[in-house]
Steps between C-alpha positions, in 0.01 A plus 500: 500500500203732526496779756254294705725193488800711600308642796389151609857372462644782708237441767586128517873575521450751780284248685766230471767739627319582821400142586849401616470222760691176577195292402419685177682446169741792472491741206845571349466674166282550194557588136300532180596350164368609160421269209671639188247319281210652692583863582197544722570185703705500819544244775552568870747274681506495880800345675390340826665290769572144387347226712678173429250247636189558292161597631282382785270354234789281384562389858131414550496296178812314609347411837174393333683269261697349787181480711704657777358788709706802591640487851343751735830682555516585129138615492543722802823655376349581161186645653704724729697631204178557305339677795793738526499573125124557491498729803780699336322559169172582674680752721591674174133489400563249221270206426671215312176357352652182356667310782528131411759224530626570146588858602701397806860409428752299698870554555742250652737687731615195693234513770275219619212663311520693171473877517178624346453798266164646403504619140300603193350834597379563145135554597554654841331827580529775754214527746317829466585754766128570532375143525651161569275329248558424134255334267681358195484119491850359450702204619520126441166311538605246765631777726221755449327621814119499532484878463693478172271222377190703585642819352468701819765734637819347634809604690824336616304217658455358148876430517455347846239260358754392236753435777239284673450301180876450476529391863226242445671381180830451681326304776278280282680504160170602345311826471228581755234558234446318172252475213479348155449844351521864604134507605538205737826640637336837562209339686742297713696811595184695577298238687691187594749440782857407406580136429595295803871522590709197606412365845850562634485875431601685820203678656669841506587471130144398415352786703719755322401358161131542581557858619663581166216336305210685659254568218392832651800726449424705811540177704827409330840588644685795354864457402602690814291265716647199322853623568426559869317169551659275760558222244714733290665696781606192696684371196657836414630525856655153476667581167627841611645355819672222306652749254619725784655217701883494492659202325584202717866522615736240360581198715855567631564126522412438136774414252540796258555253219156342553 
């Protein structure tokens, strides 16, 4: 590894270490192996938390093939977990820059809804302490925000846009913007409204989606505003109360053998 590669590797490792959060794939260990046949070649291995239920992209594909929409409980639970993860990384002045369904992993811990883990921070960057805006165009085309498409400065709200795209995709089982090529996709993101969602989409869910997909980034919610929105907070309160509730006492008349 060159000195530059070593520095970049160390920076990525340090970033992963400080991002510890229940809804972010946990970093455990890393090591470097050398190729005896290529003395100047080394490979970095990063040991991360194992998520046993694939990615959100896999789940979307499965629902598409079955022509079965996600239930609204699942969508809301996943969005709450994502909102918490995003607010956490932004509080550390980190922009993910490549949030998409393929970078969100699922873990079955015996709950009604899979636990969600945001991963793949390989192209994340720290926000400058002097400005909140960055200007390097990165990310996956379908989830790129208008400011990334146009090449203007962006901040954490580029991640919020990606979350809006994901919320729409979970609701409609299709992406909010499409095109036969990159040029058409870019024009759709810049100028067209999102595709129409299913008619049975709850109004509060639809309103939040549109707030996340505001083309003008100054009109778009920040991750902190997303986390404190009533749609998210109402659900978090319900979940926290359920987890804090004591278990139901056993029925004293029940047969122990049953």
